[in-house]
Structures are given as structure tokens and as C-alpha cells.
Coordinates of C-alpha atoms in Angstrom, one line a residue:
X1040 CA 14.4 26.9 12.9
X1041 CA 14.7 26.5 9.2
X1042 CA 11.9 25.2 7.2
X1043 CA 13.8 22.0 6.5
X1044 CA 14.3 21.5 10.2
X1045 CA 10.6 21.8 10.8
X1046 CA 8.6 18.5 11.4
X1047 CA 6.4 17.6 8.3
X1048 CA 3.5 15.4 7.5
X1049 CA 3.2 14.4 3.8
X1050 CA -0.1 12.7 2.6
X1051 CA 0.3 12.8 -1.2
X1052 CA 3.3 11.0 -2.6
X1053 CA 3.6 8.4 -5.2
X1054 CA 6.2 6.1 -4.2
X1055 CA 7.5 5.3 -7.7
X1056 CA 7.2 9.0 -8.6
X1057 CA 9.5 9.9 -5.8
X1058 CA 12.3 7.7 -7.1
X1059 CA 15.6 9.4 -7.5
X1060 CA 16.8 9.5 -11.2
X1061 CA 20.3 8.2 -10.2
X1062 CA 18.6 5.0 -8.7
X1063 CA 16.4 4.5 -11.8
X1064 CA 19.5 4.9 -13.9
X1065 CA 21.5 2.4 -11.8
X1066 CA 18.8 -0.1 -12.1
X1067 CA 18.4 0.2 -15.6
X1068 CA 22.0 -0.3 -16.2
X1069 CA 22.0 -3.2 -14.0
X1070 CA 19.4 -4.8 -16.1
X1071 CA 20.7 -3.7 -19.5
X1072 CA 17.5 -1.6 -20.1
X1073 CA 17.6 1.6 -22.2
X1074 CA 15.4 4.2 -20.9
X1075 CA 17.7 7.0 -21.7
X1076 CA 15.0 9.1 -23.2
X1077 CA 13.3 9.5 -20.0
X1078 CA 16.1 11.8 -19.0
X1079 CA 17.6 15.3 -20.1
X1080 CA 21.1 16.0 -20.5
X1081 CA 21.6 16.6 -16.6
X1082 CA 20.3 13.1 -15.8
X1083 CA 16.9 14.6 -14.5
X1084 CA 13.5 13.4 -15.7
X1085 CA 12.5 14.9 -19.0
X1086 CA 8.8 15.8 -20.2
X1087 CA 6.9 18.9 -21.6
X1088 CA 3.4 18.3 -20.5
X1089 CA 1.2 15.8 -18.3
X1090 CA 0.7 13.0 -21.1
X1091 CA 4.4 13.0 -21.8
X1092 CA 4.9 13.0 -18.0
X1093 CA 2.9 9.7 -17.6
X1094 CA 4.9 8.1 -20.3
X1095 CA 8.2 9.0 -18.5
X1096 CA 6.6 7.8 -15.3
X1097 CA 5.8 4.6 -16.6
X1098 CA 9.1 4.3 -18.4
X1099 CA 11.0 4.9 -15.3
X1100 CA 8.8 2.4 -13.3
X1101 CA 9.3 -0.4 -16.0
X1102 CA 12.5 -1.0 -14.6
X1103 CA 11.4 -1.7 -11.1
X1104 CA 10.6 -5.4 -11.9
X1105 CA 11.3 -7.1 -8.5
X1106 CA 10.4 -7.1 -4.7
X1107 CA 14.1 -6.0 -4.1
X1108 CA 14.0 -3.1 -6.5
X1109 CA 11.0 -1.8 -4.4
X1110 CA 12.8 -2.4 -1.2
X1111 CA 15.8 -0.3 -2.6
X1112 CA 13.3 2.3 -3.9
X1113 CA 11.5 2.5 -0.6
X1114 CA 14.6 3.1 1.3
X1115 CA 15.9 5.8 -0.9
X1116 CA 12.6 7.7 -1.0
X1117 CA 12.1 7.5 2.9
X1118 CA 15.8 8.7 3.4
X1119 CA 15.1 11.7 1.3
X1120 CA 11.8 12.3 3.0
X1121 CA 13.4 12.0 6.4
X1122 CA 16.1 14.6 5.3
X1123 CA 13.4 17.2 4.2
X1124 CA 12.0 17.1 7.9
X1125 CA 9.1 14.5 7.1
X1126 CA 8.2 12.4 10.3
X1127 CA 5.1 10.6 8.7
X1128 CA 4.6 9.9 5.1
X1129 CA 1.7 8.1 3.3
X1130 CA 2.7 7.0 -0.1
X1131 CA 0.5 5.7 -3.1
X1132 CA 1.5 2.0 -3.9
X1133 CA 0.3 0.5 -7.2
X1134 CA -0.1 -3.3 -7.4
X1135 CA -0.2 -2.9 -11.1
X1136 CA 3.5 -2.2 -11.0
X1137 CA 4.1 -4.7 -8.2
X1138 CA 3.1 -8.0 -9.6
X1139 CA 0.7 -7.0 -12.2
X1140 CA -2.3 -7.1 -9.7
X1141 CA -1.8 -10.8 -8.7
X1142 CA -2.3 -10.7 -4.9
X1143 CA 0.1 -13.4 -4.3
X1144 CA 3.0 -11.4 -6.1
X1145 CA 1.7 -8.1 -4.6
X1146 CA 2.3 -9.7 -1.1
X1147 CA 6.0 -10.2 -1.9
X1148 CA 6.5 -6.9 -3.2
X1149 CA 4.6 -5.5 0.1
X1150 CA 6.9 -7.5 2.4
X1151 CA 10.0 -5.8 0.9
X1152 CA 8.4 -2.4 1.0
X1153 CA 7.3 -2.9 4.6
X1154 CA 10.7 -4.2 5.7
X1155 CA 12.5 -1.1 4.1
X1156 CA 10.0 1.0 5.9
X1157 CA 10.7 -0.6 9.5
X1158 CA 14.4 -0.1 8.8
X1159 CA 13.9 3.6 7.7
X1160 CA 11.8 4.2 11.0
X1161 CA 14.6 2.5 13.0
X1162 CA 17.4 4.6 11.2
X1163 CA 15.6 7.9 10.9
X1164 CA 12.4 7.9 13.0
X1165 CA 10.1 8.4 9.8
X1166 CA 6.9 6.6 9.9
X1167 CA 5.6 5.3 6.5
X1168 CA 2.2 3.9 5.7
X1169 CA 0.7 2.8 2.3
X1170 CA -2.3 3.6 0.2
X1171 CA -2.9 1.3 -2.6
X1172 CA -4.0 3.1 -5.8
X1173 CA -5.6 1.9 -9.2
X1174 CA -4.7 3.6 -12.3
X1175 CA -7.5 5.5 -13.8
X1176 CA -6.4 5.3 -17.4
X1177 CA -6.0 1.5 -17.2
X1178 CA -9.8 1.3 -16.7
X1179 CA -12.5 0.0 -14.4
X1180 CA -12.0 -3.6 -14.9
X1181 CA -8.3 -3.3 -14.1
X1182 CA -9.1 -1.6 -11.0
X1183 CA -10.9 -4.6 -9.4
X1184 CA -8.0 -6.8 -8.9
X1185 CA -6.0 -3.8 -7.4
X1186 CA -8.9 -3.3 -5.1
X1187 CA -8.7 -7.0 -4.2
X1188 CA -4.9 -6.8 -3.5
X1189 CA -5.7 -3.9 -1.2
X1190 CA -8.7 -5.7 0.6
X1191 CA -6.4 -8.8 1.1
X1192 CA -3.4 -6.8 2.6
X1193 CA -5.4 -4.2 4.5
X1194 CA -3.9 -3.7 8.2
X1195 CA -1.3 -1.8 9.9
X1196 CA 0.6 -0.8 7.1
X1197 CA -1.8 -0.8 4.1
X1198 CA -4.4 2.0 5.5
X1199 CA -6.2 3.5 2.5
X1200 CA -7.2 3.1 -1.3
X1201 CA -7.4 5.6 -4.0
X1202 CA -6.9 6.4 -7.7
X1203 CA -4.4 8.1 -9.5
X1204 CA -3.5 8.5 -13.3
X1205 CA -5.2 10.5 -16.1
X1206 CA -8.3 12.0 -14.4
X1207 CA -10.1 12.8 -17.9
X1208 CA -10.4 9.0 -18.6
X1209 CA -14.1 7.8 -17.9
X1210 CA -16.2 8.6 -14.8
X1211 CA -15.5 8.4 -11.1
X1212 CA -18.6 6.1 -10.7
X1213 CA -17.0 3.6 -13.4
X1214 CA -14.7 2.5 -10.4
X1215 CA -17.2 2.6 -7.9
X1216 CA -17.0 -1.5 -7.3
X1217 CA -13.1 -1.1 -6.6
X1218 CA -13.9 1.5 -4.0
X1219 CA -16.8 -0.3 -2.3
X1220 CA -14.4 -3.3 -2.0
X1221 CA -11.6 -1.5 -0.5
X1222 CA -14.1 0.4 1.9
X1223 CA -15.6 -2.9 3.0
X1224 CA -12.2 -4.2 3.8
X1225 CA -11.9 -1.2 6.5
X1226 CA -9.7 1.0 4.1
X1227 CA -10.0 4.8 4.0
X1228 CA -10.7 6.4 0.9
X1229 CA -9.0 9.1 -1.1
X1230 CA -8.8 9.9 -4.8
X1231 CA -7.3 12.2 -7.4
X1232 CA -9.9 14.7 -8.5
X1233 CA -9.8 18.4 -9.8
X1234 CA -6.5 18.5 -10.9
X1235 CA -7.3 18.3 -14.5
X1236 CA -11.1 17.4 -14.7
X1237 CA -12.3 20.7 -12.8
X1238 CA -15.2 21.0 -10.6
X1239 CA -17.4 18.3 -12.1
X1240 CA -14.7 15.8 -11.5
X1241 CA -14.6 16.6 -7.9
X1242 CA -18.4 16.4 -7.8
X1243 CA -18.7 13.0 -9.2
X1244 CA -15.8 11.7 -7.0
X1245 CA -17.6 13.0 -3.8
X1246 CA -21.0 11.5 -4.9
X1247 CA -19.8 8.2 -6.5
X1248 CA -16.5 7.2 -4.6
X1249 CA -17.1 9.0 -1.0
X1250 CA -13.5 9.8 -0.1
X1251 CA -12.6 11.7 3.1
X1252 CA -9.7 13.3 1.2
X1253 CA -9.2 14.6 -2.4
X1254 CA -6.0 14.4 -4.1
X1255 CA -5.2 18.0 -5.4
X1256 CA -8.7 19.5 -5.5
X1257 CA -7.5 22.7 -6.7
X1258 CA -10.0 22.8 -9.4
X1259 CA -12.8 24.0 -7.0
X1260 CA -11.3 27.2 -6.6
X1261 CA -13.7 29.3 -8.6
X1262 CA -16.7 27.2 -7.7
X1263 CA -18.3 28.7 -4.4
X1264 CA -20.8 26.1 -4.4
X1265 CA -18.5 23.2 -4.6
X1266 CA -16.3 24.8 -1.8
X1267 CA -19.4 24.7 0.4
X1268 CA -19.8 21.0 -0.5
X1269 CA -16.2 20.3 0.3
X1270 CA -16.7 22.3 3.7
X1271 CA -20.0 20.6 4.6
X1272 CA -18.5 17.2 3.9
X1273 CA -15.3 18.0 5.8
X1274 CA -13.0 16.9 3.1
X1275 CA -9.3 17.4 3.4
X1276 CA -7.4 18.5 0.3
X1277 CA -3.8 16.9 -0.6
X1278 CA -2.5 19.8 -2.3
X1279 CA 0.9 19.8 -4.3
X1280 CA 1.6 23.4 -5.3
X1281 CA 4.9 22.6 -6.8
X1282 CA 3.4 19.8 -9.1
X1283 CA 0.7 22.1 -10.1
X1284 CA 3.1 24.7 -11.1
X1285 CA 5.6 22.4 -12.7
X1286 CA 2.5 21.0 -14.9
X1287 CA 1.3 24.4 -15.9
X1288 CA -2.0 24.3 -14.1
X1289 CA -0.8 27.9 -12.5
X1290 CA 2.0 30.1 -13.7
X1291 CA 3.7 30.5 -10.3
X1292 CA 3.2 29.7 -6.6
X1293 CA 2.0 33.2 -6.0
X1294 CA -0.9 32.6 -8.6
X1295 CA -1.9 29.2 -7.0
X1296 CA -5.2 29.0 -5.1
X1297 CA -4.0 27.3 -1.9
X1298 CA -3.9 30.4 -0.1
X1299 CA -7.6 31.3 -1.1
X1300 CA -8.8 27.7 -0.4
X1301 CA -7.3 28.0 3.1
X1302 CA -8.9 31.4 3.8
X1303 CA -12.3 30.0 2.7
X1304 CA -12.1 27.5 5.6
X1305 CA -11.1 24.3 3.5
X1306 CA -8.8 21.8 5.0
X1307 CA -5.5 22.2 3.3
X1308 CA -2.4 19.9 3.4
X1309 CA 0.9 20.2 1.6
X1310 CA 2.6 17.5 -0.4
X1311 CA 5.2 17.1 -3.3
X1312 CA 3.5 14.4 -5.3
X1313 CA 6.3 13.3 -7.5
X1314 CA 9.2 15.5 -6.2
X1315 CA 12.1 14.7 -8.4
X1316 CA 10.1 15.0 -11.6
X1317 CA 8.8 18.4 -10.5
X1318 CA 12.1 19.5 -9.1
X1319 CA 10.9 20.1 -5.7
X1320 CA 11.0 18.8 -2.1
X1321 CA 9.0 19.4 1.0
X1322 CA 11.5 22.1 2.2
X1323 CA 11.2 23.9 -1.4
X1324 CA 7.4 23.8 -1.0
X1325 CA 7.4 25.5 2.3
X1326 CA 9.8 28.0 1.3
X1327 CA 8.0 28.9 -2.0
X1328 CA 4.7 29.2 0.0
X1329 CA 6.2 31.3 2.5
X1330 CA 7.6 33.8 -0.1
X1331 CA 4.3 33.7 -2.0
X1332 CA 1.9 34.3 0.9
X1333 CA 4.0 35.2 4.0
X1334 CA 3.3 31.9 5.6
X1335 CA 5.3 31.4 8.9
X1336 CA 6.1 28.4 11.1
X1337 CA 2.9 29.0 12.8
X1338 CA 0.9 28.7 9.7
X1339 CA 2.9 25.3 8.7
X1340 CA 2.2 24.0 12.1
X1341 CA -1.6 24.6 11.5
X1342 CA -1.4 22.7 8.3
X1343 CA 0.5 19.8 9.6
X1344 CA -2.0 19.5 12.5
X1345 CA -4.9 19.4 9.7
X1346 CA -2.8 16.8 7.8
X1347 CA -2.4 14.7 11.1
X1348 CA -6.2 14.8 11.7
X1349 CA -6.6 13.5 8.2
X1350 CA -3.9 10.9 8.1
X1351 CA -5.0 7.4 7.7
X1352 CA -2.8 5.8 10.5
X1353 CA -4.1 4.8 14.0
X1354 CA -4.8 6.7 17.0
X1355 CA -1.6 5.3 18.8
X1356 CA 0.5 6.6 15.9
X1357 CA -1.2 10.1 15.9
X1358 CA -0.4 10.4 19.4
X1359 CA 3.3 9.7 18.8
X1360 CA 3.3 12.1 16.0
X1361 CA 1.4 14.9 17.9
X1362 CA 4.3 15.1 20.3
X1363 CA 6.7 15.0 17.6
X1364 CA 4.9 18.1 16.1
X1365 CA 4.8 19.7 19.5
X1366 CA 1.0 20.0 19.4
X1367 CA -1.0 20.3 22.5

């Protein structure tokens, strides 16, 4: 079996960040919107560093202005995921981009996303669930209506709440109201931390937001006390090695700390983050990790079992996925 055919679970995928560049160019052309500066001469997304990545990301997202656009986006992304062997995906959804934080508009966008997800499951078997995310660099006040959107639509499809964006803006505790609101609605909690902010960002997030998962979290790799804290709190890390390498956090897959974190006993999972931006895919992640660390199908089976345990879906869905993963 090739790594492409291996059944996979992905827990850290930004829906807009997974948009195929060709789809974004087509939608921009239909709307007579010029975002040509977001692409290089080959038609791929073009940026040099993380701040510029955020600008290009928001430029690409700016053409997605209707529920129908998000239906098209969801279908395209899930088809690509299924083609890479994904059987279950949790994607980050931002009401900031889907109706500007208005819950009524958000419901219209969500209806199209859910319908596209049902179609993808019918056609490919892939299961998709959503995690509503606020955007950290938009500020804590802007996070409050996003949390209310999440709370109002929590259910079978919307399973969690999290936070993305520029981790260096403010402190995790500034967003505690939004996370408490989501938690009270029964949503599971994750948050980006330890990608750019280092160990202290992870500590603040654990203390003030109380997640069960951390997005990225690689900033803990030199801090043994923090690793112990993550172990004690049974935290799962949503690690995106290709993203980390593409953005210059580590010079190569071989230099990435994912294997050291796994050897330390941490619960690690493998995801793609924003795959077309970072010229990656789930298959490429597995192939590069195998080359770097000698990981085999057995290693990836264990990683996917960890991801299944940490997934925010219900027990019935987990039972179905366990059979697809051929786990005992």
C-alpha cells in the first residue's frame, strides 16, 4: 500500500487555506476582482514570510463572498482531501469571513458548507466536521460574536471552537470570554499556540483557554517542563510539519521536532494546515516524515489512532472510522 492509499485523519485544516488557487482565480475572474498579486508566475500563492502569508490568505478569502462560494470551496477541498486518502477531516471555519460575524448570515453560509459536506460523503465516503475559529489579530472584542455564532450552531456538524491568526497579538486570556461561551455550548476546545509564540504562548493557552488540543504546539520541544505539563494534561498536538518548514520555523523535515515529541510520549497528529499555500498534501507529509525518520505504515497507523481518539466527532462516527482505519 502506498502512503496515498493509507486511510488518514486530519484535524488541522483551514477551509479557506485549503482553497485550490485555480478555484480562487476562477471566482475572482467571475467577480471582476483583481487579486493577481496573490499569485506567482506559475499561478501558485506567493508570499515570503508569515505576515505576507496572512495578507495573501486574506486576499484569496476576499473573493469568497457568498454561501454559494463556500459550497464550491467545500466540495473542492473535500475532493482533494479524499484523493489524498483522508477519511475524516475537521476544518476551521471563520464566521468573520462567512457573514461578518452575523449569526443569521453565518447560518446561510453554514447550510451550504454542510450540504457540500453531505455530497462529498455520499460521493467519496469522507466525513467532514467543522471547528469555528475566531481570528486572534482581529482582537478579543471581535472574537465574541464569533463565539456566539459557534454557540448558536453547535451540533452534529459544528463540533469545536478554536483560534487562529497571528499568535503574537495580545494574550490568550484576552479571549477567555469567547472560549467560555463556546465551552458552555458544549463545544470542544482547541487553539493555535506554540507556532510563533514559543513555550509561554502554550502555557498561557493551557491556563486561560483550557483546550484538549493545541494547534501546532511545536514551540514546546526544548522545554522539558512544558512537555511534562502537556503530558499531565493529556493534550494532543495538531502538528503540521510541511507548514512549519515552508514558513521557516525549521529548515527541513529532518530538523523538525515531531519525532522527538512523539518519542517523549506526547500525543501527536499530522495535518497540512493550508496545503496549497505550502505546496504540500497529506501524502507528501507522510512521505517526507517517512524519509526523515523511517516511519512506516505502522507508525502512521498509531498516529491516526491518536487522531481518532482526539477527534471532536461523536462515538458513533468514531466507531465507523475505526473500522475504516482497520483498528481493533
